[in-house]
Amino acid sequence: AEHLQSRCRFSWRYTLKSTLKEKYQCVPEGVSKARSPLNEIYTELYIIEGRSGIVSGDHEVRQIETASRKQYRPETTIRHEDIFKLPPGRE
């Protein structure tokens, strides 16, 4: 009985995962009915250590001036599928 329950759970999990993947791997962009694959919509993200994600309302020119005075910090590229994974060395 336990073996049968385990197989049923696996089967349902696989079916659910497949259904969700099929449903959400492509999303509509803008007002168009056409759907685009998520991996073609999102670009690479660049994460810089020590910076916050606060959105500033400053004028774009001021932001450029401020950015040019800041110290250089190395950037790390993150792929969209790795967005919620811990960075190496932080397990």
C-alpha atoms as an extended CHARMM CRD file, in Angstrom:
* protein
*
        91  EXT
         1         1  ALA       CA              0.0000000000        0.0000000000        0.0000000000  PROA      1               0.0000000000
         2         2  GLU       CA              2.8450000000        2.3780000000        0.8790000000  PROA      2               0.0000000000
         3         3  HSD       CA              4.5960000000        1.6080000000       -2.4020000000  PROA      3               0.0000000000
         4         4  LEU       CA              1.4100000000        2.3590000000       -4.3480000000  PROA      4               0.0000000000
         5         5  GLN       CA              0.9220000000        5.6750000000       -2.4970000000  PROA      5               0.0000000000
         6         6  SER       CA              4.5180000000        6.6240000000       -3.2320000000  PROA      6               0.0000000000
         7         7  ARG       CA              4.0830000000        5.8640000000       -6.9590000000  PROA      7               0.0000000000
         8         8  CYS       CA              0.8130000000        7.8400000000       -7.0680000000  PROA      8               0.0000000000
         9         9  ARG       CA              2.4630000000       10.8350000000       -5.3780000000  PROA      9               0.0000000000
        10        10  PHE       CA              5.3270000000       10.7070000000       -7.8610000000  PROA      10              0.0000000000
        11        11  SER       CA              2.9000000000       10.4520000000      -10.7800000000  PROA      11              0.0000000000
        12        12  TRP       CA              0.7840000000       13.3850000000       -9.5650000000  PROA      12              0.0000000000
        13        13  ARG       CA              3.8740000000       15.4750000000       -8.8350000000  PROA      13              0.0000000000
        14        14  TYR       CA              5.2190000000       14.8000000000      -12.3320000000  PROA      14              0.0000000000
        15        15  THR       CA              1.8460000000       15.6380000000      -13.9180000000  PROA      15              0.0000000000
        16        16  LEU       CA              1.5150000000       18.8650000000      -11.9150000000  PROA      16              0.0000000000
        17        17  LYS       CA              5.0780000000       19.9280000000      -12.6910000000  PROA      17              0.0000000000
        18        18  SER       CA              4.6060000000       19.2290000000      -16.4170000000  PROA      18              0.0000000000
        19        19  THR       CA              1.2980000000       21.1040000000      -16.5090000000  PROA      19              0.0000000000
        20        20  LEU       CA              2.6950000000       24.1510000000      -14.7050000000  PROA      20              0.0000000000
        21        21  LYS       CA              5.8170000000       24.1730000000      -16.8610000000  PROA      21              0.0000000000
        22        22  GLU       CA              3.7480000000       24.0350000000      -20.0550000000  PROA      22              0.0000000000
        23        23  LYS       CA              1.3690000000       26.7330000000      -18.8080000000  PROA      23              0.0000000000
        24        24  TYR       CA              3.9750000000       29.2110000000      -17.5280000000  PROA      24              0.0000000000
        25        25  GLN       CA              7.0690000000       28.7110000000      -19.6790000000  PROA      25              0.0000000000
        26        26  CYS       CA              5.6420000000       31.2510000000      -22.1420000000  PROA      26              0.0000000000
        27        27  VAL       CA              3.9800000000       34.5020000000      -21.1060000000  PROA      27              0.0000000000
        28        28  PRO       CA              2.2160000000       37.2770000000      -23.0300000000  PROA      28              0.0000000000
        29        29  GLU       CA              4.1950000000       40.4810000000      -23.5370000000  PROA      29              0.0000000000
        30        30  GLY       CA              2.3430000000       43.7940000000      -23.6590000000  PROA      30              0.0000000000
        31        31  VAL       CA             -1.1320000000       43.8780000000      -25.2020000000  PROA      31              0.0000000000
        32        32  SER       CA             -0.3570000000       41.2140000000      -27.8100000000  PROA      32              0.0000000000
        33        33  LYS       CA             -1.8350000000       37.7160000000      -27.5440000000  PROA      33              0.0000000000
        34        34  ALA       CA              1.4720000000       36.2140000000      -28.7160000000  PROA      34              0.0000000000
        35        35  ARG       CA              3.3780000000       34.4260000000      -25.9760000000  PROA      35              0.0000000000
        36        36  SER       CA              7.1600000000       34.5940000000      -25.5420000000  PROA      36              0.0000000000
        37        37  PRO       CA              9.3450000000       32.0520000000      -23.7380000000  PROA      37              0.0000000000
        38        38  LEU       CA             10.5520000000       33.3920000000      -20.3820000000  PROA      38              0.0000000000
        39        39  ASN       CA             14.1640000000       32.5330000000      -21.1540000000  PROA      39              0.0000000000
        40        40  GLU       CA             14.0170000000       34.9130000000      -24.1570000000  PROA      40              0.0000000000
        41        41  ILE       CA             12.4120000000       37.7990000000      -22.2260000000  PROA      41              0.0000000000
        42        42  TYR       CA             14.7510000000       38.1830000000      -19.2680000000  PROA      42              0.0000000000
        43        43  THR       CA             18.3180000000       39.3510000000      -19.6120000000  PROA      43              0.0000000000
        44        44  GLU       CA             21.2840000000       38.5070000000      -17.4470000000  PROA      44              0.0000000000
        45        45  LEU       CA             21.3340000000       40.2010000000      -14.0620000000  PROA      45              0.0000000000
        46        46  TYR       CA             24.4370000000       41.8070000000      -12.6330000000  PROA      46              0.0000000000
        47        47  ILE       CA             24.7140000000       41.7370000000       -8.8640000000  PROA      47              0.0000000000
        48        48  ILE       CA             27.1890000000       44.0170000000       -7.1110000000  PROA      48              0.0000000000
        49        49  GLU       CA             28.1560000000       43.2320000000       -3.5140000000  PROA      49              0.0000000000
        50        50  GLY       CA             27.2500000000       45.8290000000       -0.9300000000  PROA      50              0.0000000000
        51        51  ARG       CA             24.5760000000       47.6680000000       -2.9190000000  PROA      51              0.0000000000
        52        52  SER       CA             20.9460000000       47.8730000000       -1.9160000000  PROA      52              0.0000000000
        53        53  GLY       CA             17.9810000000       47.3380000000       -4.1940000000  PROA      53              0.0000000000
        54        54  ILE       CA             16.2860000000       50.6010000000       -3.2530000000  PROA      54              0.0000000000
        55        55  VAL       CA             14.8440000000       52.4580000000       -6.2330000000  PROA      55              0.0000000000
        56        56  SER       CA             15.8400000000       56.0970000000       -6.3360000000  PROA      56              0.0000000000
        57        57  GLY       CA             13.6760000000       58.8770000000       -7.7160000000  PROA      57              0.0000000000
        58        58  ASP       CA             16.6730000000       61.0380000000       -8.6370000000  PROA      58              0.0000000000
        59        59  HSD       CA             17.0520000000       62.3920000000      -12.1180000000  PROA      59              0.0000000000
        60        60  GLU       CA             18.9420000000       60.1120000000      -14.5260000000  PROA      60              0.0000000000
        61        61  VAL       CA             21.7830000000       62.6270000000      -15.0110000000  PROA      61              0.0000000000
        62        62  ARG       CA             22.3730000000       62.8360000000      -11.2570000000  PROA      62              0.0000000000
        63        63  GLN       CA             22.4200000000       59.0430000000      -11.0370000000  PROA      63              0.0000000000
        64        64  ILE       CA             25.0970000000       58.8930000000      -13.7500000000  PROA      64              0.0000000000
        65        65  GLU       CA             27.1730000000       61.5580000000      -11.9820000000  PROA      65              0.0000000000
        66        66  THR       CA             26.8920000000       59.7100000000       -8.6670000000  PROA      66              0.0000000000
        67        67  ALA       CA             27.7380000000       56.3650000000      -10.2650000000  PROA      67              0.0000000000
        68        68  SER       CA             30.8740000000       57.7910000000      -11.8780000000  PROA      68              0.0000000000
        69        69  ARG       CA             32.2000000000       58.8290000000       -8.4390000000  PROA      69              0.0000000000
        70        70  LYS       CA             31.5600000000       55.4620000000       -6.7600000000  PROA      70              0.0000000000
        71        71  GLN       CA             34.2990000000       52.9080000000       -6.2530000000  PROA      71              0.0000000000
        72        72  TYR       CA             34.4230000000       50.0300000000       -8.6950000000  PROA      72              0.0000000000
        73        73  ARG       CA             32.8840000000       46.8060000000       -7.3900000000  PROA      73              0.0000000000
        74        74  PRO       CA             33.1340000000       43.5880000000       -9.3920000000  PROA      74              0.0000000000
        75        75  GLU       CA             29.9020000000       42.3510000000      -10.9880000000  PROA      75              0.0000000000
        76        76  THR       CA             28.6630000000       38.7750000000      -10.9510000000  PROA      76              0.0000000000
        77        77  THR       CA             26.4240000000       37.4910000000      -13.7290000000  PROA      77              0.0000000000
        78        78  ILE       CA             23.3870000000       35.4730000000      -12.6280000000  PROA      78              0.0000000000
        79        79  ARG       CA             21.2640000000       33.4140000000      -15.0090000000  PROA      79              0.0000000000
        80        80  HSD       CA             17.4780000000       33.6040000000      -14.6170000000  PROA      80              0.0000000000
        81        81  GLU       CA             17.2430000000       29.9750000000      -13.4810000000  PROA      81              0.0000000000
        82        82  ASP       CA             19.7860000000       30.6310000000      -10.6690000000  PROA      82              0.0000000000
        83        83  ILE       CA             18.0890000000       33.7120000000       -9.2350000000  PROA      83              0.0000000000
        84        84  PHE       CA             16.9920000000       32.0410000000       -5.9820000000  PROA      84              0.0000000000
        85        85  LYS       CA             20.0930000000       29.8830000000       -5.4500000000  PROA      85              0.0000000000
        86        86  LEU       CA             22.6700000000       30.8480000000       -2.8410000000  PROA      86              0.0000000000
        87        87  PRO       CA             25.9430000000       32.2250000000       -4.2100000000  PROA      87              0.0000000000
        88        88  PRO       CA             29.0050000000       29.9490000000       -3.9320000000  PROA      88              0.0000000000
        89        89  GLY       CA             30.5220000000       29.9840000000       -0.4590000000  PROA      89              0.0000000000
        90        90  ARG       CA             27.3100000000       31.1020000000        1.2880000000  PROA      90              0.0000000000
        91        91  GLU       CA             25.6310000000       27.7780000000        1.9810000000  PROA      91              0.0000000000
